[in-house]
Amino acid sequence: MQEHDLSYVRVEMVNAQAAPASERGAGHWLRTNLFATPLDSVLTLIALLIVSYYLPSVINWMLINAQWTGTDRTFCATTAQGGGIQPEGWSGACWAFVGAKFQQFMFGRYPVDERWRVYLVAVLFVALLTPLLIPRVPKKTLNAILFFVAFPIVAYFLLLGGHFGLRYVETALWGGLMVTLVLSFVGMVVSLPLGVILALGRRSKMPVVKLLSVIFIETIRGVPLITVLFMASVMLPLFLPPGTSFDKFLRALVGFSLFASAYMAEVIRGGLQAIPKGQGEGADSLGLSYWQKMGLIVMPQALKLVIPGIVNTFIGLFKDTSLVYIIGMFDLLGIVRQNFSDASWASPQTPMTGLIFAGLVFWVFCFGMSRYSMFMERRLDTGYRR
Amino acid sequence: MKTIIKAALGTALLALGASAASADTLSDVKAKGFLQCGVNTGLAGFSAPDDKGEWTGIDADFCRAVAAAVFGDATKVRFSPLSAKERFTALQSGEVDILSRNTTWTVNRDTALGLNFVGVTYYDGQGFMLNSKKIPGVNSALQLSGASVCVQSGTTTELNLADYFKANKMEYNPVVFEKVEEANAAYDAGRCDVYTTDQSGLYGTRLTLSNPDDHIVLPEIISKEPLGPAVRQGDDKWYHIVKWVYFAQLTAEELGITQANVEEMKNSENPEIRRVLGTEADTKIGTDLGLTNDWVVNIVKGVGNYGEMFERNVGSGSALKIARGLNGLWTKGGLQYAPPIR
């Protein structure tokens, strides 16, 4: 039965149809993202030209023409350059150099038969850090205690040795990526809590605490890191009585941590200022103590707000580790550059290859930190988004 | 209050004095069980890491020679890579026992800085290199007026360059770089006409050029750079030991004692050789120095004589291929001359 018999009235629903061809697929994506306006089109074309001009030669240099194996400079030099196997006019990456020096780039001069200790620390580090980073893995408190308290102690005894029958490995022999990671890990782990305390101190109503915090932060921020390291390595030994020499690496660690703490304090203070006064007053009216108020109400909100700033400081710290070069310690970049002086590997391609390798390693770590922080921000985003 | 400050200052100065004049380096070194040696953080042929991370080069080997003389074991050395700025402090404060870091011997450093230079292990001098394809017809530095010169900043090289061009009333454009590899790359890319650094460094630079055969080193040497190891002032015993290790290496080369034949040489008929190697009866040269009488045997076994050390690190046995030149023995037209060991 029909309510009406008007033949032009449709009686069944039309099936859902795909968007028009112009609004979907690669064509639409290209149009909206690359060729939306005439200006966009021109910029896209220019960018394409640049990429197509440089990319082939980069790929050629890095992969196709590259020399992957070899035992000395003759593999990475043309006949005119004193080499043997490369044709005239050859130019390519000398990955053989990185291959031959790889162990050194990772461990510095850490004794070869003790390197299992570094591997063990690295395995522990990854094994404890991975579950900490994945939100749905349970037992976060235990994990955090293991990672931030137990792990540094174990790592200290393993890397330095001198106890439990382990051979003592002086820090002067440490180097490469290992030093970069140790310095930045210690810097990060120390600077965050110290930064929180300094930030609270600076906002405190107690004049002495406030004054001390301000003096510390402003002094450290007012002096370049390179000066702090230089003072610690060159001037300090002259003032100490002989025999009481601080370890150079320890000096660098202290310098780095204090430096990062001052910057961290200001980042966190920025977060504290963004929390409305009502939050604190609400906590007070509930009868919470100062530490309860800060730990349960204010800090969680403030820290969440400044994740980008914190990660920024961490990444900066990671890259600043290269400055230990001036006090005669060699992080990844330092040890790569130091090996340019090895005459048996000196060739026109060696420096470029070494620097690209160091750059790639740094990029992998910094990019990893940056991506994880973005993931964390999205996860903790509980409502300020517009 | 004043007295407290005075007392603190006094203590600090006392500590400073005590550390600067650390009385008996030989006993300290023996007690430690190793020699702490300050080297360059990386300079081809002088102190550079090999594939295993071991230090190689003339400067590193000289420290091994001292360790061989003291301990009879050339491996008992620990190296401290030092930057140009921290090298003197490291020696003065006792952080290193010997500074073997391609350091130019100057009157200021020898006197005012509280160091004693023991000798010249490498006679160097600043030179010029240019691309003869790009700038043909130049065969003397005096023709370089108006040239752009690549140079590393913050070194005596930069000052010598300015002096030389001023003294000869010539114009030049310095193109200054902070890092060696930057300067090398810029020179190779043709950003400047001439490259200047110590001659030993020019040989290292040649290895990184794309067409090394096009480049010539000009004959002029514009500065004297006698490079040698130094020790702290105020410890003559240690100073003598390090100095005579250097002379012993020269004497060994002069007498034809090498790493390979040192054991046979012990039985040589030549009284001079027997005296040097400590096999002549009543020889007390080694013990008088505070060492053992077979000290020269240990040095030569450990690192070889001076010639062997030279050829292995910067000469024909290395990639640098530097000729002996001024560093030849005095008998062969060079400057290396050792007082007699007797």
XYZ file of C-alpha atoms in Angstrom:
728
model
C 0.000 0.000 0.000
C 1.272 3.417 -0.777
C 0.380 6.665 0.906
C 0.555 8.458 -2.395
C 1.274 7.526 -5.950
C 3.258 10.502 -7.053
C 5.765 8.854 -9.332
C 8.349 11.581 -8.870
C 8.714 11.004 -5.150
C 11.527 8.733 -4.283
C 10.543 5.847 -2.003
C 13.821 4.268 -0.933
C 17.014 5.766 0.425
C 19.877 6.366 -1.945
C 22.978 4.362 -1.028
C 25.840 6.332 0.389
C 28.236 7.263 -2.385
C 31.901 8.034 -2.391
C 32.933 11.667 -2.527
C 33.287 13.100 -6.025
C 36.532 12.224 -7.783
C 37.769 15.786 -7.351
C 37.473 15.546 -3.558
C 39.345 12.355 -2.874
C 42.418 10.384 -3.726
C 45.907 11.531 -4.552
C 44.647 14.234 -6.899
C 42.687 15.963 -4.151
C 45.555 15.678 -1.696
C 47.936 17.214 -4.204
C 45.523 20.014 -4.989
C 44.849 20.979 -1.395
C 48.373 20.522 -0.099
C 50.691 21.429 -2.940
C 48.771 23.369 -5.604
C 46.021 25.183 -3.675
C 46.930 28.651 -4.940
C 49.147 29.906 -7.757
C 51.771 30.866 -5.166
C 51.655 27.348 -3.695
C 52.104 25.872 -7.146
C 55.144 27.988 -7.865
C 56.719 27.154 -4.493
C 56.005 23.448 -5.019
C 57.620 23.497 -8.421
C 60.691 25.296 -7.109
C 60.988 22.817 -4.235
C 60.617 19.902 -6.639
C 63.320 21.325 -8.874
C 65.711 21.718 -5.946
C 65.025 18.213 -4.669
C 65.368 16.611 -8.084
C 68.587 18.522 -8.623
C 70.252 17.518 -5.348
C 68.648 14.249 -4.313
C 70.204 12.055 -7.030
C 73.706 13.271 -6.269
C 73.135 12.848 -2.521
C 71.868 9.283 -3.002
C 74.674 8.648 -5.410
C 77.261 9.917 -2.971
C 75.822 8.260 0.103
C 74.814 4.881 -1.313
C 75.715 4.071 -4.899
C 79.234 5.465 -5.183
C 80.012 4.803 -1.543
C 82.867 2.579 -0.468
C 81.527 0.154 2.126
C 84.543 -1.970 2.990
C 88.249 -1.354 3.293
C 91.158 -1.283 5.669
C 92.733 2.134 5.073
C 92.632 5.337 3.067
C 93.647 3.704 -0.232
C 90.105 2.316 -0.527
C 88.603 5.784 -0.352
C 91.014 7.677 -2.588
C 91.580 7.834 -6.333
C 94.932 6.957 -7.836
C 95.925 10.606 -7.979
C 95.045 10.929 -4.301
C 97.344 8.056 -3.443
C 94.623 5.432 -3.419
C 94.226 2.329 -5.495
C 90.806 1.181 -6.508
C 88.720 4.294 -7.159
C 88.489 5.744 -10.671
C 89.574 9.290 -11.468
C 87.041 11.902 -10.359
C 85.353 9.514 -7.939
C 83.413 10.962 -5.046
C 81.461 8.896 -2.574
C 80.970 8.275 1.105
C 83.745 6.353 2.819
C 81.620 4.132 5.072
C 84.644 1.883 5.446
C 86.069 4.589 7.736
C 82.981 4.472 9.945
C 83.108 0.676 9.884
C 86.739 0.543 10.971
C 86.216 3.089 13.733
C 82.710 2.057 14.787
C 83.723 0.488 18.095
C 85.683 3.623 18.950
C 82.743 5.861 18.029
C 80.566 3.889 20.425
C 82.914 3.258 23.373
C 85.927 5.540 22.976
C 88.971 3.818 24.456
C 87.031 1.648 26.881
C 89.121 -1.565 27.143
C 87.918 -4.115 24.595
C 87.563 -7.059 26.964
C 85.547 -4.957 29.430
C 83.033 -3.728 26.883
C 80.473 -6.348 27.889
C 79.871 -4.107 30.888
C 78.771 -1.255 28.641
C 76.560 -3.625 26.658
C 75.012 -4.869 29.886
C 74.272 -1.325 31.021
C 72.758 -0.558 27.614
C 70.548 -3.670 27.789
C 69.409 -2.767 31.319
C 68.723 0.780 30.179
C 66.522 -0.319 27.279
C 64.832 -3.058 29.319
C 63.859 -0.597 32.059
C 63.103 2.387 29.871
C 60.825 0.674 27.332
C 58.100 -0.416 29.802
C 58.359 3.001 31.444
C 57.579 4.710 28.160
C 54.602 2.524 27.229
C 51.609 3.804 29.229
C 49.624 0.536 29.472
C 52.409 -1.501 31.079
C 51.574 -1.791 34.819
C 53.732 -1.265 37.930
C 54.969 2.180 36.911
C 56.122 3.109 40.443
C 58.365 0.081 40.829
C 59.657 0.574 37.309
C 60.432 4.220 37.945
C 62.268 3.443 41.197
C 64.318 0.800 39.428
C 65.099 3.126 36.533
C 65.840 6.360 38.381
C 67.398 4.988 41.578
C 68.648 1.425 41.167
C 69.795 1.665 37.569
C 72.194 4.637 38.022
C 73.840 2.887 40.986
C 74.246 -0.400 39.098
C 75.463 1.464 36.014
C 77.975 3.400 38.105
C 79.553 0.249 39.522
C 79.446 -1.571 36.188
C 80.927 1.211 34.069
C 83.547 2.485 36.490
C 84.424 -0.826 38.155
C 86.935 -1.088 40.959
C 84.532 -3.124 43.134
C 83.241 -6.686 43.140
C 86.257 -7.926 41.199
C 85.567 -5.652 38.249
C 88.570 -3.903 36.784
C 88.700 -0.144 37.364
C 88.177 1.721 34.098
C 89.165 5.369 34.508
C 86.813 7.852 32.908
C 89.624 9.228 30.753
C 89.181 6.091 28.650
C 85.461 6.623 28.177
C 84.311 8.177 24.968
C 82.015 8.180 22.011
C 78.273 7.682 22.124
C 78.630 6.184 25.589
C 79.812 9.518 27.020
C 77.089 11.396 25.157
C 74.422 9.144 26.649
C 75.827 9.061 30.186
C 76.177 12.842 30.292
C 72.727 13.522 28.935
C 71.040 10.821 31.049
C 72.568 12.139 34.263
C 71.828 15.708 33.199
C 68.174 14.892 32.554
C 67.612 12.815 35.682
C 69.212 15.435 37.939
C 67.882 18.550 36.255
C 64.158 17.748 36.373
C 63.762 17.357 40.169
C 66.340 20.067 40.867
C 64.555 22.321 38.403
C 61.221 21.725 40.141
C 62.727 22.607 43.507
C 64.410 25.735 42.152
C 61.218 26.843 40.420
C 59.227 26.403 43.629
C 62.000 28.163 45.528
C 61.855 31.128 43.214
C 58.105 31.458 43.752
C 58.401 30.849 47.462
C 57.350 33.485 50.022
C 60.385 32.702 52.187
C 62.948 35.423 51.376
C 66.118 33.365 51.934
C 64.942 30.431 49.824
C 63.768 32.796 47.143
C 67.014 34.767 47.131
C 69.184 31.668 46.941
C 67.134 30.242 44.079
C 67.261 33.502 42.147
C 71.014 33.857 42.671
C 71.665 30.280 41.550
C 69.453 30.474 38.470
C 70.639 33.859 37.315
C 74.333 33.126 37.889
C 74.248 29.874 35.954
C 72.115 31.294 33.175
C 74.403 34.285 32.927
C 77.523 32.244 32.211
C 78.099 30.242 29.021
C 78.347 26.466 29.522
C 81.725 26.444 27.821
C 83.051 28.810 30.500
C 81.775 26.603 33.303
C 83.466 23.561 31.779
C 86.662 25.448 31.100
C 86.884 26.809 34.640
C 86.259 23.350 36.036
C 88.969 21.743 33.946
C 91.694 24.390 33.788
C 91.394 26.592 36.865
C 90.146 24.168 39.499
C 93.264 21.923 39.524
C 95.487 24.920 40.257
C 93.581 25.764 43.429
C 93.314 22.261 44.801
C 96.118 20.761 46.847
C 97.981 18.072 44.905
C 96.516 14.623 45.222
C 92.920 15.783 45.544
C 92.109 15.885 41.881
C 88.476 15.586 40.962
C 87.747 13.363 38.060
C 87.379 15.416 34.875
C 84.267 13.545 33.875
C 82.706 14.124 37.280
C 83.404 17.841 36.930
C 81.717 17.838 33.544
C 78.732 15.908 34.938
C 78.252 18.371 37.796
C 78.610 21.332 35.437
C 76.090 19.912 32.994
C 73.536 18.984 35.631
C 73.626 22.370 37.361
C 73.435 24.131 34.053
C 70.440 22.141 32.876
C 68.743 22.599 36.262
C 68.814 26.385 35.984
C 67.187 26.290 32.566
C 64.705 23.655 33.679
C 63.724 25.788 36.665
C 62.690 28.644 34.408
C 60.741 26.350 32.083
C 58.826 24.905 35.013
C 58.245 28.333 36.522
C 56.561 29.231 33.246
C 54.193 26.308 33.768
C 53.499 27.291 37.373
C 52.544 30.799 36.329
C 49.969 29.440 33.897
C 48.043 27.630 36.648
C 45.113 29.778 37.847
C 45.399 30.959 41.442
C 42.088 29.268 42.216
C 43.677 25.838 41.924
C 46.045 26.539 44.784
C 43.366 28.255 46.832
C 41.060 25.300 46.287
C 43.739 22.991 47.570
C 44.283 25.243 50.601
C 40.579 25.246 51.401
C 40.623 21.447 51.427
C 43.326 21.623 54.097
C 46.120 20.179 51.951
C 49.673 20.858 53.077
C 52.071 22.811 50.848
C 53.702 19.671 49.438
C 50.351 17.948 48.944
C 49.037 21.006 47.152
C 52.054 21.174 44.873
C 52.410 17.431 44.328
C 48.748 16.623 43.775
C 47.200 19.742 42.287
C 49.622 22.295 40.884
C 52.659 20.386 39.596
C 50.807 17.762 37.520
C 49.005 20.511 35.637
C 52.069 22.738 35.323
C 54.396 19.988 34.118
C 51.887 18.849 31.522
C 51.733 22.376 30.126
C 55.490 22.678 29.722
C 56.297 19.301 28.169
C 57.489 20.975 24.962
C 59.767 23.258 26.963
C 61.168 20.380 29.007
C 61.869 18.285 25.938
C 63.436 21.311 24.316
C 65.840 21.603 27.235
C 66.577 17.856 27.100
C 67.358 17.955 23.401
C 69.540 21.017 23.908
C 71.364 19.217 26.709
C 71.876 16.144 24.531
C 73.484 18.230 21.844
C 75.501 20.354 24.288
C 77.422 17.243 25.367
C 79.738 17.888 22.414
C 81.205 20.798 24.373
C 83.145 18.395 26.614
C 85.560 18.384 23.682
C 87.241 21.479 25.136
C 88.130 19.726 28.384
C 89.770 16.828 26.581
C 86.866 14.391 26.760
C 85.407 13.016 23.601
C 81.733 12.491 23.026
C 80.458 11.063 19.748
C 81.221 14.155 17.674
C 84.559 14.685 19.417
C 85.794 11.181 18.769
C 84.648 11.287 15.141
C 86.540 14.523 14.612
C 89.562 13.202 16.467
C 89.784 10.289 14.057
C 90.102 12.659 11.107
C 93.682 13.090 12.294
C 94.473 9.430 11.664
C 96.754 9.720 8.644
C 96.003 6.181 7.515
C 92.366 7.200 6.904
C 92.775 10.813 5.771
C 91.110 11.298 2.394
C 88.917 13.951 0.769
C 85.798 11.911 1.632
C 86.564 10.972 5.232
C 85.549 14.163 7.108
C 82.210 14.495 5.309
C 81.383 10.831 5.905
C 82.253 11.019 9.588
C 80.220 14.177 10.154
C 77.197 12.763 8.337
C 77.391 9.649 10.486
C 77.549 11.709 13.684
C 74.692 13.871 12.440
C 72.513 10.833 11.714
C 73.093 9.376 15.182
C 72.266 12.686 16.873
C 69.190 13.076 14.709
C 67.879 9.604 15.567
C 68.062 10.333 19.301
C 66.681 13.863 19.142
C 63.886 12.905 16.753
C 62.968 9.984 19.011
C 62.697 12.299 22.027
C 60.668 14.799 20.071
C 58.174 12.218 18.760
C 57.722 10.670 22.180
C 57.011 14.049 23.726
C 54.339 14.731 21.109
C 52.740 11.370 21.901
C 52.819 12.217 25.615
C 51.235 15.629 25.044
C 48.332 14.094 23.126
C 47.841 11.440 25.783
C 47.835 13.877 28.671
C 45.640 16.356 26.856
C 42.620 16.493 29.098
C 40.793 19.516 27.836
C 42.560 22.815 27.090
C 42.437 22.171 23.379
C 40.374 24.641 21.370
C 88.239 38.097 59.427
C 91.405 39.363 57.802
C 93.484 36.639 59.373
C 91.086 33.986 58.104
C 91.377 35.316 54.577
C 95.145 35.521 54.919
C 95.334 31.981 56.204
C 93.119 30.674 53.424
C 95.145 32.528 50.823
C 98.361 31.234 52.304
C 97.125 27.669 52.233
C 96.015 28.046 48.658
C 99.364 29.465 47.598
C 101.222 26.788 49.502
C 99.156 24.150 47.753
C 99.824 25.826 44.447
C 103.555 25.888 45.114
C 103.595 22.316 46.305
C 101.725 21.063 43.282
C 103.868 23.066 40.885
C 107.133 21.776 42.240
C 106.074 18.205 42.987
C 109.434 17.248 44.331
C 110.349 13.890 42.889
C 108.518 12.975 39.717
C 110.481 9.762 39.164
C 109.419 8.309 42.523
C 105.847 9.469 41.952
C 105.758 7.823 38.547
C 107.278 4.615 39.882
C 104.799 4.565 42.751
C 101.858 5.097 40.401
C 103.120 2.348 38.100
C 102.537 4.318 34.928
C 103.572 7.520 33.173
C 100.890 10.149 32.597
C 101.578 11.747 29.244
C 99.886 14.819 27.776
C 99.381 14.596 23.998
C 97.517 16.468 21.302
C 93.821 15.691 20.932
C 94.532 14.607 17.360
C 97.314 15.582 14.967
C 98.360 13.317 12.146
C 101.809 11.816 12.727
C 102.185 13.251 16.243
C 99.333 11.823 18.258
C 96.339 10.327 16.515
C 94.155 7.331 17.318
C 94.462 4.213 15.183
C 91.595 1.841 14.371
C 91.749 0.288 17.840
C 91.871 3.662 19.565
C 95.540 3.315 20.542
C 97.554 6.528 20.328
C 100.112 6.559 17.532
C 102.591 9.217 16.440
C 105.968 10.657 17.369
C 104.727 12.451 20.473
C 102.926 9.363 21.772
C 105.929 7.148 21.011
C 108.285 9.451 22.846
C 106.233 8.960 26.011
C 106.408 5.210 25.433
C 110.191 5.529 25.211
C 110.289 7.294 28.586
C 108.049 4.605 30.069
C 110.341 1.931 28.628
C 113.339 3.603 30.265
C 111.619 3.910 33.643
C 109.711 0.632 33.795
C 111.309 -1.502 31.086
C 107.813 -1.644 29.609
C 106.731 0.751 26.865
C 103.040 0.095 27.494
C 102.977 1.637 30.975
C 101.719 4.988 29.734
C 98.372 6.666 30.128
C 97.597 9.425 27.684
C 95.745 12.642 28.450
C 94.591 14.336 25.265
C 94.982 18.074 25.928
C 93.725 21.087 24.052
C 96.179 23.878 23.260
C 94.707 26.009 26.043
C 94.845 23.506 28.880
C 98.205 21.890 28.099
C 100.417 24.091 30.299
C 98.055 24.058 33.256
C 97.918 20.286 33.052
C 101.686 20.069 33.364
C 101.996 22.749 36.051
C 99.276 21.216 38.206
C 100.856 17.777 38.016
C 97.996 16.256 36.057
C 100.583 14.963 33.570
C 104.216 14.015 34.178
C 105.391 15.001 30.747
C 103.932 17.203 28.047
C 104.615 15.701 24.641
C 102.212 17.684 22.554
C 103.871 19.261 19.487
C 104.707 22.293 21.606
C 106.962 24.982 20.148
C 109.965 25.772 22.304
C 110.023 29.529 22.964
C 111.856 31.586 25.527
C 108.626 32.689 27.138
C 107.397 29.158 27.656
C 110.779 27.952 28.840
C 111.103 30.632 31.504
C 107.879 32.365 32.476
C 105.600 29.340 32.302
C 107.718 27.178 34.577
C 108.472 24.520 31.999
C 111.709 22.943 30.882
C 111.968 21.822 27.295
C 114.126 18.729 26.976
C 114.991 18.905 23.298
C 113.577 19.086 19.822
C 111.981 15.855 18.674
C 110.744 17.453 15.460
C 112.039 20.546 13.666
C 109.020 22.108 12.045
C 108.353 25.433 10.393
C 105.466 27.230 8.804
C 105.145 26.862 5.053
C 102.806 27.652 2.168
C 101.010 25.365 -0.237
C 99.217 26.411 -3.413
C 97.509 24.927 -6.416
C 100.016 25.144 -9.258
C 97.312 24.415 -11.871
C 95.198 27.312 -10.700
C 98.054 29.741 -10.096
C 100.894 28.729 -12.403
C 104.313 30.301 -12.298
C 104.550 30.985 -8.565
C 107.582 29.337 -7.050
C 108.375 31.622 -4.133
C 106.325 32.995 -1.270
C 107.604 36.471 -2.168
C 105.345 36.367 -5.228
C 102.226 35.961 -3.094
C 101.303 39.648 -2.790
C 97.523 40.082 -2.960
C 96.811 36.394 -2.391
C 93.988 35.099 -0.217
C 95.361 32.788 2.435
C 93.468 30.041 4.286
C 94.611 29.861 7.907
C 93.408 28.392 11.178
C 92.459 30.971 13.794
C 93.925 31.295 17.271
C 97.290 29.782 16.409
C 100.780 31.231 16.140
C 100.410 30.413 12.445
C 98.047 33.354 12.038
C 100.514 35.730 13.721
C 103.540 34.466 11.776
C 101.595 34.989 8.573
C 100.835 38.602 9.452
C 104.485 39.211 10.426
C 105.828 37.711 7.235
C 103.620 39.697 4.881
C 104.211 42.909 6.829
C 107.985 42.411 6.864
C 108.003 41.885 3.107
C 105.571 44.766 2.483
C 102.998 42.571 0.783
C 99.199 42.605 0.881
C 97.087 39.543 1.650
C 93.529 38.548 2.518
C 93.304 36.091 5.365
C 90.447 33.567 5.145
C 90.183 32.347 8.703
C 88.704 29.059 9.922
C 88.371 27.657 13.379
C 88.661 23.978 12.524
C 91.363 22.252 10.512
C 88.946 20.272 8.389
C 87.031 23.431 7.467
C 90.243 25.120 6.369
C 91.254 22.035 4.369
C 87.892 21.796 2.656
C 87.847 25.502 1.814
C 91.318 25.338 0.320
C 90.401 22.248 -1.689
C 87.277 23.982 -2.996
C 89.402 26.932 -4.150
C 88.090 29.524 -1.697
C 91.626 30.770 -1.196
C 94.806 30.731 -3.240
C 97.231 29.629 -0.582
C 97.077 27.413 2.485
C 99.450 27.953 5.370
C 100.257 25.900 8.440
C 103.222 24.002 9.858
C 104.942 21.974 7.146
C 104.128 18.693 8.865
C 100.493 19.804 8.771
C 100.687 20.582 5.044
C 101.585 16.953 4.392
C 98.519 15.911 6.372
C 96.393 18.367 4.398
C 97.631 16.978 1.080
C 96.081 13.634 1.980
C 92.650 15.238 2.040
C 92.915 17.100 -1.291
C 91.104 15.844 -4.362
C 94.081 16.417 -6.685
C 97.153 16.354 -4.471
C 99.559 16.295 -7.414
C 98.434 19.769 -8.512
C 99.597 21.299 -5.244
C 103.119 22.401 -4.462
C 104.723 23.393 -1.177
C 106.745 26.587 -1.547
C 110.364 26.446 -0.373
C 110.120 29.337 2.130
C 109.840 28.455 5.780
C 108.599 31.583 7.527
C 108.957 30.509 11.140
C 111.006 28.246 13.358
C 108.849 25.696 15.141
C 111.087 23.439 17.195
C 108.639 20.960 18.699
C 109.612 19.045 21.762
C 108.516 17.504 25.038
C 108.544 19.539 28.230
C 108.602 18.781 31.942
C 107.995 20.855 35.061
C 110.724 23.162 36.326
C 112.309 22.323 39.651
C 112.907 18.613 39.249
C 116.310 18.224 37.627
C 116.422 14.476 38.045
C 113.272 13.922 36.032
C 114.336 16.565 33.514
C 117.623 14.698 32.956
C 115.913 11.364 32.510
C 113.511 12.658 29.856
C 116.281 14.601 28.116
C 118.609 11.614 27.966
C 115.893 9.298 26.726
C 115.688 11.594 23.720
C 119.500 11.650 23.328
C 119.644 7.878 23.750
C 117.259 7.421 20.842
C 119.454 9.631 18.677
C 122.631 7.850 19.791
C 121.060 4.494 19.026
C 120.326 5.591 15.497
C 123.827 6.975 15.105
C 125.344 3.681 16.244
C 122.999 1.623 14.090
C 121.174 0.013 17.005
C 117.659 -0.895 15.906
C 114.659 -2.645 17.372
C 115.622 -5.740 15.355
C 119.306 -5.985 16.216
C 119.479 -4.634 19.767
C 119.972 -8.101 21.307
C 122.920 -8.898 19.011
C 124.373 -5.441 19.540
C 124.687 -6.203 23.261
C 127.591 -8.505 22.360
C 129.189 -5.984 20.017
C 132.958 -5.443 20.229
C 132.523 -1.682 19.949
C 133.075 -0.215 23.456
C 130.824 2.749 22.704
C 127.892 0.505 21.828
C 128.570 -1.657 24.874
C 128.649 1.425 27.074
C 125.359 2.735 25.714
C 123.655 -0.622 26.062
C 125.060 -1.085 29.557
C 126.948 -4.303 28.825
C 130.422 -2.806 29.339
C 131.814 -3.636 32.761
C 131.481 -0.884 35.392
C 128.940 1.114 33.363
C 126.841 3.100 35.745
C 125.164 5.505 33.322
C 121.693 4.070 33.828
C 121.880 3.795 37.607
C 123.323 7.304 37.855
C 120.221 8.566 36.093
C 118.054 6.684 38.567
C 117.180 3.982 36.056
C 118.604 0.556 35.287
C 121.721 0.026 33.203
C 119.806 -1.602 30.357
C 117.635 1.510 29.943
C 118.687 2.100 26.331
C 118.001 -1.557 25.492
C 114.486 -1.098 26.868
C 113.907 2.111 24.927
C 115.066 0.633 21.624
C 113.145 -2.595 22.184
C 110.046 -0.665 23.108
C 109.831 1.977 20.388
C 113.046 1.758 18.336
C 115.685 4.399 17.722
C 114.827 7.952 16.652
C 114.963 7.139 12.926
C 112.634 4.168 13.303
C 110.211 6.243 15.351
C 110.290 8.983 12.705
C 109.822 6.740 9.679
C 107.014 4.748 11.296
C 104.957 7.771 12.275
C 105.604 10.537 9.780
C 108.157 9.191 7.319
C 108.156 6.561 4.603
C 106.344 4.013 6.774
C 103.329 6.286 7.219
C 100.784 7.863 4.910
C 102.419 11.287 5.421
C 105.742 10.379 3.729
C 107.692 13.343 5.137
C 111.396 13.373 4.260
C 113.912 13.504 7.128
C 115.249 16.927 6.075
C 116.175 18.982 9.143
C 115.263 16.011 11.293
C 118.060 13.886 9.868
C 121.094 13.097 12.000
C 123.854 15.703 11.991
C 126.012 13.189 10.096
C 123.462 13.201 7.278
C 122.878 16.910 6.910
C 120.181 17.294 9.559
C 120.087 19.032 12.923
C 119.598 16.063 15.234
C 122.708 15.877 17.388
C 123.181 14.131 20.718
C 125.942 14.770 23.238
C 127.992 11.651 23.919
C 126.682 9.061 26.334
C 129.632 8.332 28.575
